[in-house]
Amino acid sequence: MTKKVGVTDTTLRDAHQSLWATRMRTEDMLPIVSKLDEVGYHSMEVWGGATFDVCMRYLKEDPWERLRLLNEYIQNTPLQMLLRAQNVVGYKHYPDDVVRKFVQKAEENGIDIFRIFDALNDVRNMRTALEAVKETEAHAQATVVYTVSPVHTIEHYVETAVTLQEMGADSICIKDMAGLLKPYRAYDLVTAIKEEVDLPIQIHSHYIGGLAISTYLKAIEAGADVVDTATASLAFGSSQPPVETITAIFSETEYDNKFDLDSLFDIDRYFEQVRRERGFERGVTRITDMQTFSHQVPGGMISNLVSQLEDQNSLDRIHDVLNEIPKVREELGYPPLVTPTSQVVGVQAVFNVLLEERYKVIPDEVKSYIRGYYGRPPAEIDPEIKELAIGDEEPITCRPADLLDPMLDNIKDEVEHYAEKEEDYLSYALFPQVGLKFLKERKQEKDIFGVDDEDKEVKEEEEEMNLGEI
Amino acid sequence: MTKKVGVTDTTLRDAHQSLWATRMRTEDMLPIVSKLDEVGYHSMEVWGGATFDVCMRYLKEDPWERLRLLNEYIQNTPLQMLLRAQNVVGYKHYPDDVVRKFVQKAEENGIDIFRIFDALNDVRNMRTALEAVKETEAHAQATVVYTVSPVHTIEHYVETAVTLQEMGADSICIKDMAGLLKPYRAYDLVTAIKEEVDLPIQIHSHYIGGLAISTYLKAIEAGADVVDTATASLAFGSSQPPVETITAIFSETEYDNKFDLDSLFDIDRYFEQVRRERGFERGVTRITDMQTFSHQVPGGMISNLVSQLEDQNSLDRIHDVLNEIPKVREELGYPPLVTPTSQVVGVQAVFNVLLEERYKVIPDEVKSYIRGYYGRPPAEIDPEIKELAIGDEEPITCRPADLLDPMLDNIKDEVEHYAEKEEDYLSYALFPQVGLKFLKERKQEKDIFGVDDEDKEVKEEEEEMNLGEI
Ligand SMILES: [Co+2]
Ligand SMILES: [Co+2]
């Protein structure tokens, strides 16, 4: 039995989402994807997360067209996407019919592996997505979000992983979005899950404070099967660890992935050039990133808090807010500090500090969280805070999406005039304003410039890009 | 028995030498050294290497005065220096009387630990320095320079370490100046040395391509006693790994160093501010750094080659030069690619490529190396190359410094007029031009402004800096 480590490349999704505000364009990707395809990656994460929204909102690109093109050019490597479970690729719960249709269409257009996560590790929020994937040929990877709290014990993660296996997951991902997973903790965690769960385990860490490379090393020693990396110029900082270093560490060991380093350097040189042309910074570990080691607040969340406080001319209160966050988090039942629950905790902590009285104001998203509309909190919410927020009202105990009506049948009329394909209805269902604006503008352009010519130009451009030396 | 890991802070020496061109000033250091002193470091590397030269040459500072001040303010933590064995703190071999006097004076002024290394791991070049340290109260740390070649086997390193122990070393340092030491190799290396040598082992790695944190982890698992780190804003890139990450990795494990993270963050914020004021960049891993994984040429050496080739309008030949380097290195008996032998290999490789004929020109430093004036090469030099370079001439077989006459008695007259203390003669002996210029200017200044007033001002400034909030 070989212990060869599988490696996923996140350069085309998480890496540029983390470092370039998700602004990599399809035209930046196509000239290099054949080379990436030859490396021997376990999979390439190329779609989902924020890319869907950003494609339409800022890049004026059809996300479905990107996927179709990537699937055309990437022949050997399975394509992977990040699916926010019931949130799909958006920021709220969608009805089941949208989730199901989205999964079906994503698979049809080329997704081979769906990585499904819920911010609260509420498996009820993951059920529809998991079932939908199981109805296709694709691989369903279920995710546990890693965080640090008294209730997020190793037993908690093992139990969650066992449940996800029972629900049909084909593999388990440990998602360490805040770079909090320490090497020896990773070793214990992977060992414990491996004892109870008979599925491949993949580790997804962000570099942040510098733990991730060592964390992968210990996780792999404990039997982890796949780790997530990015090309060096899009690695480090808030992104994934670099594939080159991981390859070097395990070369000539029993875990050797046998990647060709010179080929990785060619790929890296290409992206470094794109980075310079697009004017993005390299990933760097800042002091605020290191501070997660003491108060567990992710660096990205600190940046958000800093700009919120600056707006209020209250940046001098940042340390008070950082001290308030663990208290609020405890009172709200220890939600992981990941979107959207990081926002819930952060906004309440800012109010508590700036108004000089705790819970004097409780914003709508906090009330909504307490009412159960995000899912089940990891631990009980402090009864006093619950009373302050929603009085006698009882939180919902069902799955939040159970309260949502099917959507797709009701939006036909609004989109029909602009839609070219079934997928366009999903784009609209997920992002009504942004989606409709995108579809309208696309139609306008085609009406003016003509469909055939434009199609021809695009085709020629693709061929040109693919022939270019890299 | 506790396995608590010792940690050395290199911020005041190697870190700013690696990232800030050695330009940190004593006034940058003094306001924070008391705080550094309280962390609990095994030692602080604060002197030696390039700092001595740069103090006089660029900063107009007396390196001895820096040491005296640091020793005054740092009460708990042993002070450490990097001593280039027979090269002392310069770039050539000095006579034994200079080496001995230098060590004696450095110890008198506050150095507690001398780290002694020779670029070729030629223990003969380290003998005088080792003996001199043993004559003081100080700790003699002997160093093996880590590199990759067919002759630099684990057995080679174990043998060298055994010899150094027999010569009286109090501890052994594995110096990985190029970031080439991989985690599992470090594990095997430390294990093997520990089996034969009964001394503490310290690991000194540069971050470069991203191996170092994991390398420390595996070295520590194998029993390494101390590792070298820097504060985050002066870590990463070509510098050491960050102390904050190392602390986080081992916290709550058997290796826990119990450093106070918040105190480390305060220190880091201070240096981050100095960095911004002085306009230096953060350490970042570049593609050329990653390339060391395939051709073992250190990133710093590549930068030098690039600027040499640019001067010749021949940057397009960089890949040929990188391919030539391993050949030249083999022909010259596999010297480690560290100053000054990296220069020897690099210049020959550039000539071989640009003149379109190998060894058509052999520069003086290469001939000198082949004649044995740098010490004994790790392996035999290719006989054909030797013949081309020096014909029938036989290389020296003695220790290079055996050919040097004592120096200190002969320089008295030249320095006497400007010297204020015995140490000034050493500054001159090591760097005749730079040293004399520095001593002359110091005297001029005092002649004009008066000694007493200036001394008073400096004292006041020190007190002020030490009181300031940080
Ligand atoms: Co991620
Ligand atoms: Co060094």
PDB file of C-alpha atoms and ligand atoms in Angstrom, chain A residues 10 13-15 17-18 45 82 115 175-177 204-206 228 238-240, ligand 1:
ATOM      1  CA  THR A  10      -7.069  25.641  -5.084  1.00  0.00           C
ATOM      2  CA  ARG A  13     -10.865  29.221  -6.527  1.00  0.00           C
ATOM      3  CA  ASP A  14      -9.902  29.665  -2.871  1.00  0.00           C
ATOM      4  CA  ALA A  15      -6.422  31.102  -3.445  1.00  0.00           C
ATOM      5  CA  GLN A  17     -10.679  34.415  -3.424  1.00  0.00           C
ATOM      6  CA  SER A  18      -8.366  34.763  -0.396  1.00  0.00           C
ATOM      7  CA  GLU A  45     -10.966  23.394  -6.942  1.00  0.00           C
ATOM      8  CA  LEU A  82     -17.112  24.593  -2.798  1.00  0.00           C
ATOM      9  CA  ARG A 115     -17.288  19.942  -1.113  1.00  0.00           C
ATOM     10  CA  LYS A 175     -11.996  22.910   6.911  1.00  0.00           C
ATOM     11  CA  ASP A 176      -9.624  25.153   8.849  1.00  0.00           C
ATOM     12  CA  MET A 177     -10.618  28.491   7.334  1.00  0.00           C
ATOM     13  CA  HIS A 204      -8.133  22.345   4.010  1.00  0.00           C
ATOM     14  CA  SER A 205      -6.068  24.917   5.925  1.00  0.00           C
ATOM     15  CA  HIS A 206      -5.317  28.554   5.354  1.00  0.00           C
ATOM     16  CA  ASP A 228      -5.155  21.558  -0.269  1.00  0.00           C
ATOM     17  CA  SER A 238      -4.696  34.216   3.985  1.00  0.00           C
ATOM     18  CA  SER A 239      -4.468  31.566   1.229  1.00  0.00           C
ATOM     19  CA  GLN A 240      -3.401  27.893   1.223  1.00  0.00           C
TER      20      GLN A 240
HETATM   21 CO    CO C   1     -10.789  28.040   2.294  1.00  0.00          CO
END
